[in-house]
């Protein structure tokens, strides 16, 4: 297997050649549609160059390399602002799920390759109006319908549903048993009859999330993933698959060096702000935090390389990095005073304080709200008791709404 | 002045809130976020009708001659509804500086129009990162202003400004009529604040005050803006807290209202603490006008009110989970306003430094 | 009624004359016994001078002034470090309770005057090993015994029990009803048969708290306070009585001016620490906090004077002031570096950073732990729901231990 | 060096902890708090027997020649038990400075005795509030030291010290044998640290290094002390966290373990985050010795480990409620140790400044 550093150098070299066509500057000011089309072309080029399915088997056009190779590529790619965000969830969760659970392997191979090339996009339909954090509280109905199934209900927060071709969905197939036990998982055709995706805007005007309505949507039993009543387990497997994806110690915001540049440029009481103790404290504390998170990540990589299971401390990264980015972004904006008020809608959240600040609240919710992450750490790592849950063990249809 | 509101003051508080709540239009406010140069004219019309523009103008100039406490109470109500008309603070500072100045003709020309809502004024004190640079880079000579001022709230629509400038090594406060050539739109994340940078290229202006008198008046005007703005922040913080509380009581997860989880419950209680500290400092600062420690008290309330609004807005969004980050819910209006009010009058670092200087008896 | 400012001036004048005999310097290095004796003499002198029962009726030797007058005196007294701490709880809670609930008024009058003069000390026996925050969870047994009662069990955290003559106690008279309903309140003789107070040390070696053991302690029914089963209500009334005692915006620690003096004396990177942004931030933030708390307190006083009920925001003072004092004390010690490590056991917590820092943890627990105060604010002021309480409505003897 | 511990290192970690746990004696530790001049001799005897005093001494001088990673692992274990023998950090710095120095005779005289536990050394670098003043006030001339050093941990019982001093405008590191006339006991809130101020009145001393070489060696020694101490802090923080967790699981209020309340549960989870950050920075800093960014990494771990221990100790006490503030429970030993380790090597402000200077490429 190609060693990691050589691979990283190859990746950097190839990525550099892609910058003029797909880099941040090429994307400025173009329409959403044009950007998606650009993204599809980028994915095709990536597949062509052998960086599409880095850690997948060769039958999918992959290279059979390790997860570390993939993470190395992703970290390099992330810095360049390529239009790859449309395909992240698609390849990160639904595709591994169908590879693991679906029996029609030829069909799966077709889907995987089309997804890697950016020709098809998958979405993941889990959250609902009544339950984001509380996944098992979902209400989407799946009823037996002849040999197949019929779906009715509504999903919410589904990323990229409006541009997706397929989806993985969890629905309630039996409301008479406790809430974790009555769920079943399916794959669906997003263009099928009765499926309506309505995109809506987030607070920074980004259009990623959707409400998706299901109105007597018919499925064959072949679209079922995993056993009837086994949907919660499949959903959990999905959420675990990408546990060790590339974290970002900068919390997907600007680097410390970028903050230092900001502070060097600003005057504070007649001196550069970077000479002020409060600013030095912010720099030092954030550096120390990020250095710790990087060390945790590097250690996890080394352990995985050595065939060991990394420690649970990897779960701290998003919680700590995104939360601290929020306050640092606020400070940077305040520090800039009049200049801090200006907003460039095309700015990238790693290179602009207002863009960073506006994107934080979504980051603190998506992929697990802070409070849920703290619960997970407390319960799974430290062995502390679950919160009181009045709905525990109660048949779903007897839980008061 | 006392830190107990009297009956008349309490009725200003409740009446202004009632009027503003009745006109609250979330869609309109959301529309204002993205476009420059527009503001909520209906709200401003209401402000004029209610006499809020006349509030701090002396009676001899057609105003009501009321004080900072009353002005603050209006600001609390405007803050609660993230009002899309940013003139209260700037107008008030314009009035204060005219009153402090030596130019009776200017007072007679402008104050009745301000009181009647026919004209809008701003105070343009800050430059770069400082809300009141010790030696301003904008210069005044031969009756003309040159140089640029940082983003001034309301300036996109104001008729006149009072500018902190340098004149031959000494500071001056100069009155200038604004025209469109002087305004440079700042496209912001909170465009209802009507930010414009002001760029003067020999604009004709009149000196109202110079030297130490100008410095004292500018300091006072800045402190007063901070106090009015702090009331607005406190109103916003309180409202964000109430929104978060109501949602936490209504929204269920795991079979119970999320307010029953201490991570939510205690966070709202902590916000309550910040809001009440801000409110207490508001009353104290407003009642301190005219006393030796007014600037000190203004610093204290500026810091607590900024912290309260930032925390309340940040946490209210977080407590809402996914729905909190949608455009349509509009909770981000509080988040944006918390940030814009914090950035536009100088960073917390400036106010911390000023507070300690005041305690040390040094001053800014 | 004498106006507040004249009264305050009188109090200051009188207090100043007491400093040589009772002030902080007079107390340095003397034994606990000698200090208590000094305290009793001080209380006698205070009673003599007409400052003993400021807001009490004349029949008790009081002056019938307002609560504000009392608070004004207490604030002035607090700054001088007089040995009055032994009598604070005694006069603050048990004495008002017997005045309110006991029927033998002649006996009450004797007790009140003796307590005001420092001749007798009362303690309050509420907390137990199994329940500090959870008052209603107490286990002390009160059994009917002929016409009277018999107490068995243990109390904990009882301040000054080892020097007390009397106490107010809450005990469980009926374990078969839900926990709030089976409690009864009594007054007891601390020198009586079967009562054993064992003082123990807190982390700063201060001896204030006691374990108190009850071994077949006999009481007459005349010692009962309030109805049988009404003990929780009496206890709550006790806790409410002193809701508006003089708070201290400094959190019973050093003033901001004292911190500024510390920071002026310290070098940080070649300059006085007070010029550093971080130190200025600490000063400014603490000033703003304390200024807010003072404004809340002043407003409450003005409202009480005007016959209005002050707002609930008064409950913030201890929570916010003591917690912030902890971090400020840590910072001051760190800032002093080598000098910060030294410890003077006789130092006063308002005039020494180490003494302040060591006394904070007790302050964050006593009179309501931070977490309980937050619950109280959330539930009573903001209308948020109570925590889940599995013991709610369950007969006490069926709650799992 | 790698940031993965190898088998030998993992066994140092577990074995040192096992040995120390077996000897843990709370009563003895409580006795040490109040009296000056005493330490836990049994623990130190164990340290000598286990070879910990020989750990970082090169083999040619009778030591084991192991590195900072191993030293750090021992420090973690000592930190967990709030050990009453404060020599690890000072001894190690003494060894490092001897090795950096030019005096082979001094090495031969001292290192074997240090390794064998027959002598104890300290590094006396700090003065006043600075752990490494750019221009030390202690002076060296004609072979003699004059002036005073701030509280040095272990100095009450140490045999020799290496002192940061000024010699005719240039810095030196000088070796001095300590006698009782030079030690001034500092009665502290954590007397097991054996603090003494050192006061030299013409004490004979030998120069080990001067000028830039002395400065570089002193910087390195300070950074290394910070890293060893950070391991001790991390061990303490982890232990305080575990104590708090166990108590929260056992203690019931309102019919359930207090750990089920999110105010407790989330606080312990937050401490876990701080402990793991500190641990990760420990490994990273220890593995960085010899690299250009060692001082930078030392600053990072110093800051995170101090924060972790402070928070864990403070919160562990708070989570315990009343029992946590009793003398007898001894939880205050962690609180005291968190404070003493934080104050004795310079405040967080010093380390923040140094970290940023390193990032800026300026250095201390």
XYZ file of C-alpha atoms in Angstrom, chain C residues 6-365:
360
model
C -28.549 59.833 60.741
C -28.874 56.338 62.089
C -26.020 55.136 59.891
C -23.817 57.976 61.137
C -24.668 57.153 64.773
C -23.848 53.509 64.117
C -20.532 54.344 62.479
C -19.589 56.577 65.371
C -20.412 53.957 67.944
C -18.752 51.158 65.991
C -15.578 53.196 65.700
C -15.315 53.389 69.481
C -15.559 49.600 69.685
C -12.707 48.884 67.282
C -9.859 48.894 69.834
C -11.523 46.296 72.037
C -13.317 44.132 69.472
C -11.813 44.870 66.055
C -9.866 42.522 63.851
C -6.508 43.378 65.388
C -7.747 42.669 68.898
C -8.776 39.187 67.762
C -5.538 38.121 66.078
C -4.002 34.990 67.544
C -6.369 34.552 70.499
C -7.961 31.183 71.266
C -11.417 30.168 70.072
C -12.685 30.326 73.657
C -11.303 33.800 74.235
C -12.775 34.957 70.941
C -16.222 33.658 71.864
C -15.977 35.393 75.236
C -14.990 38.587 73.440
C -17.999 38.107 71.169
C -20.343 37.803 74.143
C -18.943 41.017 75.607
C -19.397 42.753 72.273
C -23.019 41.647 72.019
C -23.676 42.894 75.542
C -22.141 46.262 74.705
C -24.175 46.425 71.508
C -27.392 45.686 73.412
C -26.464 48.321 75.963
C -25.883 50.890 73.232
C -29.265 50.202 71.662
C -27.955 48.425 68.572
C -28.903 44.943 69.714
C -32.500 44.694 68.641
C -32.672 47.471 66.107
C -35.832 46.304 64.373
C -37.372 44.597 67.410
C -40.070 45.871 69.707
C -39.113 47.825 72.844
C -40.270 45.002 75.141
C -37.199 43.098 73.966
C -34.937 46.085 74.500
C -35.237 46.852 70.821
C -35.760 50.177 69.070
C -38.636 49.340 66.796
C -36.836 50.627 63.721
C -37.166 49.260 60.188
C -35.375 46.305 58.620
C -33.450 48.830 56.552
C -31.957 50.302 59.707
C -30.833 46.886 60.780
C -29.294 46.173 57.373
C -27.509 49.528 57.444
C -25.975 48.683 60.817
C -24.996 45.178 59.700
C -23.256 46.447 56.559
C -21.172 48.870 58.587
C -20.393 46.249 61.203
C -19.359 43.655 58.606
C -16.435 45.728 57.398
C -14.788 45.777 60.824
C -14.380 42.081 61.545
C -16.039 42.093 64.979
C -16.665 38.716 66.690
C -20.386 38.750 65.928
C -20.430 35.663 63.696
C -21.321 33.334 66.578
C -24.689 35.023 66.961
C -25.755 35.510 63.355
C -27.743 32.319 62.856
C -29.044 32.409 66.411
C -30.619 35.820 65.938
C -31.354 35.381 62.252
C -33.529 32.303 62.250
C -34.338 30.467 65.516
C -35.162 33.621 67.469
C -37.659 34.956 64.892
C -39.179 31.479 64.710
C -39.837 31.200 68.445
C -41.139 34.763 68.432
C -43.564 33.806 65.722
C -44.647 30.339 66.812
C -44.178 29.868 70.578
C -47.057 30.563 72.901
C -45.286 31.148 76.231
C -44.480 34.804 75.593
C -42.723 35.453 78.898
C -40.346 32.605 78.205
C -39.823 33.859 74.656
C -38.992 37.349 75.942
C -36.363 35.945 78.288
C -34.791 33.940 75.473
C -34.784 36.822 73.003
C -33.093 39.209 75.400
C -30.513 36.621 76.456
C -29.779 35.906 72.793
C -29.483 39.589 71.913
C -27.042 40.087 74.788
C -24.977 37.121 73.629
C -25.662 35.231 76.816
C -27.444 32.426 75.015
C -26.907 31.008 71.551
C -29.392 29.140 69.400
C -28.650 26.755 66.559
C -30.763 25.353 63.785
C -30.776 21.598 63.260
C -32.036 20.944 59.744
C -29.485 19.168 57.512
C -28.639 15.509 57.881
C -26.105 13.126 56.374
C -28.667 11.980 53.837
C -29.936 15.389 52.876
C -28.552 18.889 52.702
C -30.130 20.153 49.511
C -33.007 17.717 49.939
C -34.360 19.034 53.251
C -37.524 16.980 53.174
C -35.503 13.791 52.865
C -34.395 13.927 56.496
C -34.470 10.812 58.689
C -34.251 12.051 62.313
C -37.009 10.166 64.144
C -39.535 11.847 66.439
C -41.762 9.282 68.129
C -44.714 9.931 70.383
C -43.639 9.116 73.931
C -46.365 9.400 76.511
C -47.574 13.005 76.314
C -44.298 14.063 74.767
C -41.813 13.008 72.141
C -38.610 11.061 71.824
C -35.871 11.977 69.301
C -33.366 9.574 67.797
C -30.970 10.172 64.924
C -28.284 12.438 63.657
C -28.002 15.958 62.323
C -25.081 17.296 60.310
C -23.673 20.701 59.315
C -25.199 22.321 62.400
C -23.354 25.600 62.785
C -22.283 26.495 66.332
C -24.106 23.497 67.894
C -21.131 22.929 70.219
C -21.542 26.369 71.775
C -25.320 26.539 71.536
C -27.777 26.483 74.437
C -30.919 25.842 72.429
C -31.828 24.619 68.993
C -34.686 24.406 66.522
C -34.998 20.934 65.068
C -37.044 19.284 62.316
C -37.714 15.570 62.613
C -39.764 12.890 60.902
C -42.841 12.177 62.975
C -44.580 10.035 60.357
C -42.624 7.937 57.822
C -45.731 6.510 56.207
C -46.745 9.674 54.339
C -44.935 11.437 51.446
C -41.743 13.035 52.563
C -42.840 16.673 52.860
C -45.808 15.739 54.987
C -44.363 13.696 57.828
C -42.149 16.325 59.489
C -42.596 18.146 62.808
C -40.596 20.994 64.315
C -39.436 21.426 67.981
C -37.192 23.561 70.116
C -34.672 21.692 72.206
C -32.232 22.231 75.051
C -28.746 21.569 73.647
C -27.479 20.741 77.120
C -30.211 18.144 77.628
C -29.744 14.427 78.169
C -28.865 12.453 75.049
C -27.769 15.423 72.904
C -24.137 15.253 71.774
C -22.577 17.859 69.518
C -19.318 16.896 67.836
C -17.671 19.803 66.099
C -15.523 19.093 63.049
C -13.177 21.098 60.895
C -13.839 22.561 57.481
C -11.174 22.662 54.811
C -9.764 25.905 56.163
C -9.561 24.359 59.656
C -12.422 26.529 60.856
C -14.532 24.868 63.525
C -18.101 25.955 63.013
C -20.034 22.876 61.953
C -21.114 19.925 64.016
C -22.478 16.471 63.850
C -25.184 16.276 66.496
C -26.357 12.917 67.821
C -29.720 12.312 69.462
C -30.131 9.323 71.688
C -33.604 8.968 73.199
C -33.872 12.690 73.753
C -37.156 13.409 75.558
C -39.242 16.472 74.748
C -42.535 17.733 76.093
C -45.275 18.469 73.603
C -44.862 22.102 74.654
C -41.588 22.115 72.805
C -43.379 21.467 69.549
C -43.397 24.375 67.095
C -46.329 24.446 64.729
C -48.667 21.510 64.097
C -47.711 17.835 63.994
C -46.778 17.155 60.356
C -46.316 20.879 59.737
C -42.543 20.877 60.115
C -41.699 21.482 56.484
C -43.759 24.643 56.467
C -42.092 25.940 59.636
C -38.657 25.166 58.198
C -39.493 27.004 54.986
C -40.726 30.006 56.945
C -37.410 30.002 58.770
C -35.489 30.024 55.534
C -37.617 32.842 54.140
C -37.376 35.112 57.188
C -33.943 36.415 56.355
C -34.393 36.575 52.616
C -33.532 40.238 52.605
C -30.573 40.229 54.949
C -27.696 42.435 53.976
C -26.125 40.901 50.891
C -22.562 41.654 49.989
C -21.867 42.455 46.361
C -18.231 41.550 47.047
C -19.366 38.014 47.875
C -17.861 38.338 51.366
C -14.415 38.662 49.805
C -12.063 41.522 49.034
C -13.293 44.659 47.308
C -12.417 45.659 43.767
C -10.212 48.401 45.178
C -8.294 45.728 47.072
C -7.818 43.779 43.855
C -6.634 46.928 42.118
C -4.083 47.460 44.872
C -2.894 43.888 44.412
C -2.589 44.414 40.674
C -0.754 47.712 41.078
C 1.860 46.054 43.252
C 2.515 43.138 40.898
C 4.885 43.085 37.968
C 3.748 41.412 34.787
C 6.272 41.235 31.999
C 8.019 44.349 33.234
C 4.932 46.487 33.788
C 2.477 46.832 36.673
C -0.099 44.085 36.225
C -2.891 46.657 36.360
C -1.847 47.877 32.910
C -2.467 44.466 31.390
C -5.658 43.895 29.414
C -6.541 40.659 31.219
C -6.295 42.336 34.602
C -8.257 45.317 33.383
C -10.891 42.928 32.098
C -11.112 41.204 35.481
C -11.428 44.543 37.245
C -14.018 45.866 34.826
C -16.131 42.707 34.767
C -16.120 42.382 38.527
C -16.914 46.040 38.994
C -19.829 45.779 36.573
C -21.151 42.675 38.327
C -20.934 44.211 41.768
C -22.376 47.487 40.602
C -25.358 45.582 39.238
C -25.826 43.642 42.463
C -25.607 46.849 44.499
C -28.179 48.466 42.268
C -30.487 45.472 42.747
C -30.035 45.690 46.505
C -30.545 49.453 46.652
C -33.672 49.141 44.595
C -35.002 46.437 46.919
C -34.382 48.714 49.916
C -36.153 51.611 48.227
C -39.101 49.383 47.417
C -39.304 48.061 50.969
C -39.175 51.619 52.258
C -42.017 52.485 49.894
C -44.000 49.525 51.190
C -43.590 47.475 48.003
C -42.457 43.885 47.592
C -38.971 43.796 46.081
C -38.384 41.753 42.953
C -37.085 38.197 42.949
C -33.755 39.277 41.411
C -32.449 39.688 44.965
C -31.868 35.940 44.921
C -28.998 36.396 42.450
C -26.592 38.036 44.863
C -25.016 35.074 46.618
C -24.893 32.907 43.509
C -23.145 35.459 41.338
C -20.952 37.219 43.862
C -19.468 34.174 45.577
C -18.860 32.259 42.362
C -17.055 35.188 40.771
C -15.027 35.730 43.928
C -13.618 32.241 43.538
C -12.040 32.933 40.169
C -10.851 36.374 41.156
C -9.149 34.931 44.233
C -7.447 32.257 42.138
C -6.225 34.889 39.710
C -4.886 37.099 42.487
C -2.958 34.223 44.057
C -1.484 33.145 40.724
C -0.573 36.705 39.917
C 1.400 37.047 43.117
C 3.453 34.003 42.175
C 5.852 33.095 44.979
C 4.207 35.556 47.364
C 0.810 34.112 46.580
C 1.773 30.807 48.154
C 2.110 32.200 51.674
C -0.792 31.711 54.063
C -1.644 33.613 57.221
C -4.110 31.598 59.298
C -5.382 34.708 61.077
C -6.127 36.633 57.893
C -9.632 37.862 57.178
C -11.313 36.733 53.984
C -12.090 40.305 52.946
C -8.446 41.322 53.210
C -6.426 38.350 52.036
C -6.625 36.387 48.802
C -5.706 32.985 50.204
C -8.165 33.339 53.090
C -10.795 34.418 50.579
C -10.056 31.544 48.226
C -10.160 28.950 51.016
C -13.491 30.226 52.286
C -15.261 30.249 48.915
C -16.181 26.557 48.613
C -18.109 26.722 51.875
C -19.808 29.888 50.670
C -20.896 28.158 47.475
C -22.646 25.439 49.486
